[in-house]
PDB file of C-alpha atoms in Angstrom:
ATOM      1  CA  MET A   4     -44.888 178.183 229.995  1.00 98.00           C
ATOM      2  CA  ASN A   5     -47.594 175.726 229.057  1.00 98.00           C
ATOM      3  CA  ALA A   6     -51.363 175.772 229.277  1.00 98.00           C
ATOM      4  CA  ILE A   7     -53.552 172.842 230.237  1.00 98.00           C
ATOM      5  CA  LEU A   8     -57.310 172.667 229.689  1.00 98.00           C
ATOM      6  CA  CYS A   9     -60.334 170.615 228.704  1.00 98.00           C
ATOM      7  CA  ALA A  10     -62.275 171.896 225.689  1.00 98.00           C
ATOM      8  CA  ASP A  11     -65.298 170.794 223.678  1.00 98.00           C
ATOM      9  CA  ASN A  12     -65.759 170.762 219.884  1.00 96.00           C
ATOM     10  CA  ASN A  13     -66.094 174.561 219.874  1.00 97.00           C
ATOM     11  CA  TRP A  14     -63.122 175.161 222.194  1.00 98.00           C
ATOM     12  CA  ALA A  15     -65.529 175.980 225.012  1.00 98.00           C
ATOM     13  CA  ILE A  16     -63.950 175.527 228.434  1.00 98.00           C
ATOM     14  CA  GLY A  17     -66.563 176.609 230.976  1.00 96.00           C
ATOM     15  CA  TYR A  18     -70.064 177.645 231.828  1.00 96.00           C
ATOM     16  CA  ARG A  19     -71.149 179.801 234.776  1.00 93.00           C
ATOM     17  CA  GLY A  20     -67.853 179.345 236.576  1.00 90.00           C
ATOM     18  CA  LYS A  21     -67.770 175.561 236.250  1.00 91.00           C
ATOM     19  CA  LEU A  22     -66.039 173.016 234.035  1.00 93.00           C
ATOM     20  CA  LEU A  23     -68.175 171.650 231.204  1.00 96.00           C
ATOM     21  CA  CYS A  24     -67.772 168.032 232.291  1.00 95.00           C
ATOM     22  CA  HIS A  25     -65.900 165.883 234.768  1.00 94.00           C
ATOM     23  CA  LEU A  26     -63.755 163.071 233.453  1.00 97.00           C
ATOM     24  CA  LYS A  27     -61.735 161.016 235.910  1.00 96.00           C
ATOM     25  CA  GLU A  28     -59.004 160.399 233.311  1.00 97.00           C
ATOM     26  CA  ASP A  29     -58.793 164.149 232.605  1.00 97.00           C
ATOM     27  CA  MET A  30     -58.173 164.833 236.313  1.00 96.00           C
ATOM     28  CA  ILE A  31     -55.466 162.129 236.343  1.00 97.00           C
ATOM     29  CA  PHE A  32     -53.892 163.657 233.207  1.00 97.00           C
ATOM     30  CA  PHE A  33     -54.016 167.158 234.741  1.00 97.00           C
ATOM     31  CA  ARG A  34     -52.447 165.968 237.985  1.00 97.00           C
ATOM     32  CA  GLY A  35     -49.729 164.050 236.153  1.00 97.00           C
ATOM     33  CA  CYS A  36     -48.786 167.077 234.062  1.00 97.00           C
ATOM     34  CA  THR A  37     -48.786 169.632 236.890  1.00 98.00           C
ATOM     35  CA  LEU A  38     -47.605 167.760 239.989  1.00 98.00           C
ATOM     36  CA  GLY A  39     -44.438 169.315 241.363  1.00 98.00           C
ATOM     37  CA  LYS A  40     -44.761 172.243 238.952  1.00 98.00           C
ATOM     38  CA  THR A  41     -45.943 175.857 239.185  1.00 98.00           C
ATOM     39  CA  VAL A  42     -49.590 176.569 238.334  1.00 98.00           C
ATOM     40  CA  VAL A  43     -50.817 180.058 237.446  1.00 98.00           C
ATOM     41  CA  MET A  44     -54.525 180.781 237.662  1.00 98.00           C
ATOM     42  CA  GLY A  45     -57.076 183.498 238.148  1.00 97.00           C
ATOM     43  CA  ARG A  46     -58.857 184.194 241.408  1.00 95.00           C
ATOM     44  CA  LYS A  47     -62.120 182.627 240.233  1.00 93.00           C
ATOM     45  CA  THR A  48     -60.310 179.443 239.229  1.00 95.00           C
ATOM     46  CA  LEU A  49     -58.730 179.181 242.666  1.00 96.00           C
ATOM     47  CA  GLU A  50     -62.111 179.760 244.304  1.00 93.00           C
ATOM     48  CA  SER A  51     -63.633 177.000 242.142  1.00 92.00           C
ATOM     49  CA  LEU A  52     -61.137 174.416 243.442  1.00 91.00           C
ATOM     50  CA  PRO A  53     -62.291 172.132 246.290  1.00 89.00           C
ATOM     51  CA  GLY A  54     -62.557 174.321 249.373  1.00 91.00           C
ATOM     52  CA  GLY A  55     -61.031 177.233 247.427  1.00 91.00           C
ATOM     53  CA  ARG A  56     -57.674 175.801 248.493  1.00 94.00           C
ATOM     54  CA  PRO A  57     -54.429 175.647 246.505  1.00 96.00           C
ATOM     55  CA  LEU A  58     -53.507 172.499 244.590  1.00 97.00           C
ATOM     56  CA  LYS A  59     -51.380 170.176 246.703  1.00 96.00           C
ATOM     57  CA  ASP A  60     -47.727 169.593 245.817  1.00 97.00           C
ATOM     58  CA  ARG A  61     -47.610 172.516 243.368  1.00 98.00           C
ATOM     59  CA  ARG A  62     -46.547 176.133 243.585  1.00 98.00           C
ATOM     60  CA  ASN A  63     -49.833 178.057 243.274  1.00 98.00           C
ATOM     61  CA  ILE A  64     -49.871 181.598 241.877  1.00 98.00           C
ATOM     62  CA  VAL A  65     -52.995 183.704 241.404  1.00 98.00           C
ATOM     63  CA  LEU A  66     -53.013 186.549 238.888  1.00 98.00           C
ATOM     64  CA  THR A  67     -55.738 189.050 239.829  1.00 96.00           C
ATOM     65  CA  ARG A  68     -56.459 192.747 239.292  1.00 94.00           C
ATOM     66  CA  ASN A  69     -57.980 192.896 242.791  1.00 93.00           C
ATOM     67  CA  GLU A  70     -55.302 194.670 244.864  1.00 93.00           C
ATOM     68  CA  ASP A  71     -57.138 193.799 248.105  1.00 93.00           C
ATOM     69  CA  TYR A  72     -57.372 190.066 247.416  1.00 93.00           C
ATOM     70  CA  GLU A  73     -56.221 187.958 250.351  1.00 91.00           C
ATOM     71  CA  ALA A  74     -55.374 184.486 249.139  1.00 91.00           C
ATOM     72  CA  PRO A  75     -55.414 181.428 251.346  1.00 94.00           C
ATOM     73  CA  GLU A  76     -52.171 180.106 252.795  1.00 95.00           C
ATOM     74  CA  GLY A  77     -49.980 178.475 250.166  1.00 95.00           C
ATOM     75  CA  VAL A  78     -50.966 180.861 247.363  1.00 97.00           C
ATOM     76  CA  GLU A  79     -48.813 183.664 245.966  1.00 97.00           C
ATOM     77  CA  VAL A  80     -50.626 186.651 244.461  1.00 97.00           C
ATOM     78  CA  VAL A  81     -49.517 188.891 241.599  1.00 97.00           C
ATOM     79  CA  HIS A  82     -51.435 191.737 239.981  1.00 97.00           C
ATOM     80  CA  SER A  83     -49.747 192.064 236.584  1.00 96.00           C
ATOM     81  CA  LEU A  84     -47.746 190.170 233.992  1.00 97.00           C
ATOM     82  CA  GLU A  85     -44.715 192.190 235.059  1.00 97.00           C
ATOM     83  CA  GLU A  86     -45.093 190.967 238.643  1.00 97.00           C
ATOM     84  CA  LEU A  87     -45.545 187.411 237.393  1.00 98.00           C
ATOM     85  CA  GLU A  88     -42.348 187.663 235.327  1.00 97.00           C
ATOM     86  CA  GLN A  89     -40.472 188.783 238.478  1.00 97.00           C
ATOM     87  CA  ILE A  90     -41.323 185.644 240.444  1.00 97.00           C
ATOM     88  CA  VAL A  91     -41.516 182.973 237.730  1.00 97.00           C
ATOM     89  CA  ASP A  92     -39.571 182.026 234.618  1.00 97.00           C
ATOM     90  CA  VAL A  93     -42.277 182.310 231.953  1.00 95.00           C
ATOM     91  CA  GLU A  94     -40.016 180.370 229.569  1.00 95.00           C
ATOM     92  CA  SER A  95     -39.958 177.338 231.882  1.00 97.00           C
ATOM     93  CA  PRO A  96     -41.716 174.116 230.864  1.00 96.00           C
ATOM     94  CA  ASP A  97     -42.434 173.633 234.584  1.00 98.00           C
ATOM     95  CA  VAL A  98     -45.013 176.446 234.618  1.00 98.00           C
ATOM     96  CA  PHE A  99     -48.636 175.731 233.672  1.00 98.00           C
ATOM     97  CA  SER A 100     -51.475 178.179 233.123  1.00 98.00           C
ATOM     98  CA  ILE A 101     -54.656 176.468 234.363  1.00 98.00           C
ATOM     99  CA  GLY A 102     -57.343 179.086 233.705  1.00 96.00           C
ATOM    100  CA  GLY A 103     -59.755 180.673 233.553  1.00 95.00           C
ATOM    101  CA  ALA A 104     -60.466 182.152 230.165  1.00 97.00           C
ATOM    102  CA  GLU A 105     -59.101 185.646 230.928  1.00 96.00           C
ATOM    103  CA  ILE A 106     -55.875 184.236 232.335  1.00 97.00           C
ATOM    104  CA  TYR A 107     -55.423 181.918 229.344  1.00 98.00           C
ATOM    105  CA  ALA A 108     -55.834 184.926 227.024  1.00 97.00           C
ATOM    106  CA  GLN A 109     -53.436 187.147 229.000  1.00 97.00           C
ATOM    107  CA  LEU A 110     -50.730 184.479 229.112  1.00 98.00           C
ATOM    108  CA  PHE A 111     -51.208 183.137 225.566  1.00 98.00           C
ATOM    109  CA  LYS A 112     -48.062 184.803 224.210  1.00 96.00           C
ATOM    110  CA  TYR A 113     -45.932 182.740 226.613  1.00 97.00           C
ATOM    111  CA  TYR A 114     -47.268 179.284 225.683  1.00 98.00           C
ATOM    112  CA  LYS A 115     -44.841 176.790 224.173  1.00 97.00           C
ATOM    113  CA  ASN A 116     -47.176 173.804 224.601  1.00 98.00           C
ATOM    114  CA  VAL A 117     -50.891 173.529 225.214  1.00 98.00           C
ATOM    115  CA  TYR A 118     -52.160 170.279 226.754  1.00 98.00           C
ATOM    116  CA  VAL A 119     -55.777 169.733 225.726  1.00 98.00           C
ATOM    117  CA  THR A 120     -58.339 167.151 226.706  1.00 98.00           C
ATOM    118  CA  LYS A 121     -60.578 167.426 223.656  1.00 98.00           C
ATOM    119  CA  VAL A 122     -64.159 166.285 224.299  1.00 98.00           C
ATOM    120  CA  TYR A 123     -66.047 165.439 221.108  1.00 98.00           C
ATOM    121  CA  ARG A 124     -69.299 167.129 222.017  1.00 97.00           C
ATOM    122  CA  ALA A 125     -70.654 170.688 222.102  1.00 97.00           C
ATOM    123  CA  PHE A 126     -71.752 171.984 225.507  1.00 97.00           C
ATOM    124  CA  GLU A 127     -73.619 175.104 226.546  1.00 97.00           C
ATOM    125  CA  ALA A 128     -70.791 177.466 227.437  1.00 97.00           C
ATOM    126  CA  ASP A 129     -69.785 181.036 228.136  1.00 97.00           C
ATOM    127  CA  ARG A 130     -65.967 180.698 228.295  1.00 97.00           C
ATOM    128  CA  TYR A 131     -63.690 179.712 225.416  1.00 98.00           C
ATOM    129  CA  PHE A 132     -60.060 179.069 224.549  1.00 98.00           C
ATOM    130  CA  ARG A 133     -58.504 180.078 221.239  1.00 97.00           C
ATOM    131  CA  ASP A 134     -59.123 177.469 218.505  1.00 98.00           C
ATOM    132  CA  LEU A 135     -55.664 175.980 218.031  1.00 98.00           C
ATOM    133  CA  ASP A 136     -56.859 173.838 215.121  1.00 97.00           C
ATOM    134  CA  VAL A 137     -57.024 176.972 212.959  1.00 97.00           C
ATOM    135  CA  ASP A 138     -54.092 178.792 214.566  1.00 96.00           C
ATOM    136  CA  ASP A 139     -51.145 178.648 212.147  1.00 95.00           C
ATOM    137  CA  ASP A 140     -48.695 179.136 215.027  1.00 96.00           C
ATOM    138  CA  PHE A 141     -49.546 175.796 216.682  1.00 97.00           C
ATOM    139  CA  ARG A 142     -49.489 172.169 215.569  1.00 97.00           C
ATOM    140  CA  VAL A 143     -50.476 168.875 217.181  1.00 98.00           C
ATOM    141  CA  VAL A 144     -47.351 166.952 218.174  1.00 97.00           C
ATOM    142  CA  GLU A 145     -48.950 164.219 220.257  1.00 97.00           C
ATOM    143  CA  GLN A 146     -52.394 162.672 220.598  1.00 97.00           C
ATOM    144  CA  SER A 147     -53.856 159.702 222.399  1.00 98.00           C
ATOM    145  CA  LYS A 148     -56.364 157.243 221.035  1.00 98.00           C
ATOM    146  CA  ILE A 149     -59.981 158.241 221.455  1.00 98.00           C
ATOM    147  CA  ARG A 150     -61.310 157.196 224.853  1.00 98.00           C
ATOM    148  CA  GLU A 151     -64.781 157.098 226.343  1.00 97.00           C
ATOM    149  CA  GLU A 152     -66.055 157.887 229.832  1.00 96.00           C
ATOM    150  CA  ASN A 153     -69.561 158.739 231.046  1.00 92.00           C
ATOM    151  CA  GLY A 154     -70.796 158.515 227.444  1.00 95.00           C
ATOM    152  CA  LEU A 155     -68.295 161.177 226.326  1.00 97.00           C
ATOM    153  CA  ARG A 156     -65.652 160.555 223.685  1.00 98.00           C
ATOM    154  CA  TYR A 157     -62.371 162.423 224.167  1.00 98.00           C
ATOM    155  CA  ARG A 158     -58.624 162.337 223.610  1.00 98.00           C
ATOM    156  CA  PHE A 159     -55.526 164.001 224.984  1.00 98.00           C
ATOM    157  CA  LEU A 160     -53.568 166.259 222.622  1.00 98.00           C
ATOM    158  CA  ILE A 161     -50.430 168.329 222.919  1.00 98.00           C
ATOM    159  CA  TYR A 162     -50.184 171.397 220.695  1.00 98.00           C
ATOM    160  CA  GLU A 163     -46.744 172.906 220.235  1.00 98.00           C
ATOM    161  CA  LYS A 164     -45.979 176.445 219.179  1.00 97.00           C
ATOM    162  CA  LYS A 165     -44.080 176.406 215.905  1.00 92.00           C
ATOM    163  CA  GLU A 166     -40.618 177.916 215.972  1.00 82.00           C
ATOM    164  CA  THR A 167     -40.412 181.218 214.162  1.00 63.00           C
ATOM    165  CA  GLU A 168     -37.408 181.707 211.948  1.00 49.00           C
ATOM    166  CA  GLN A 169     -35.160 184.640 212.776  1.00 44.00           C
ATOM    167  CA  GLN A 170     -34.463 186.915 209.802  1.00 40.00           C
TER     168      GLN A 170
END
């Protein structure tokens, strides 16, 4: 499983249920990485999508504690990691966690790669992702040149989980 997100200098990812900024190239990057794949998200993330509808041309799965949650057509619902593991191969590179913060934290142990659009600015925020720059288990394996859009400087990075040696 992979994660994909946009984070600021402080690894902030959201504020009051919204993304911190909107970058056209970030949306293109996100779509390119997830199209034809499985996306796992929380209920609030699904509800924040346009019309609260599932992402087109992807398998959409919502992980929620709400047992009474009725998802829109085209969305599968699970209520635990065990249920998720029954319907998806968490080892697959074709599965992407797309948020929000609680879902990222719950699924963190499964991540092999984390695709990050890093925005070089600090925003007011109330949701964060783990700082992979100080996490000894991850390393940057790919990064784009710095780009600029709407006065914001950013780049795309791929963090890979380091292999642990078996003893």
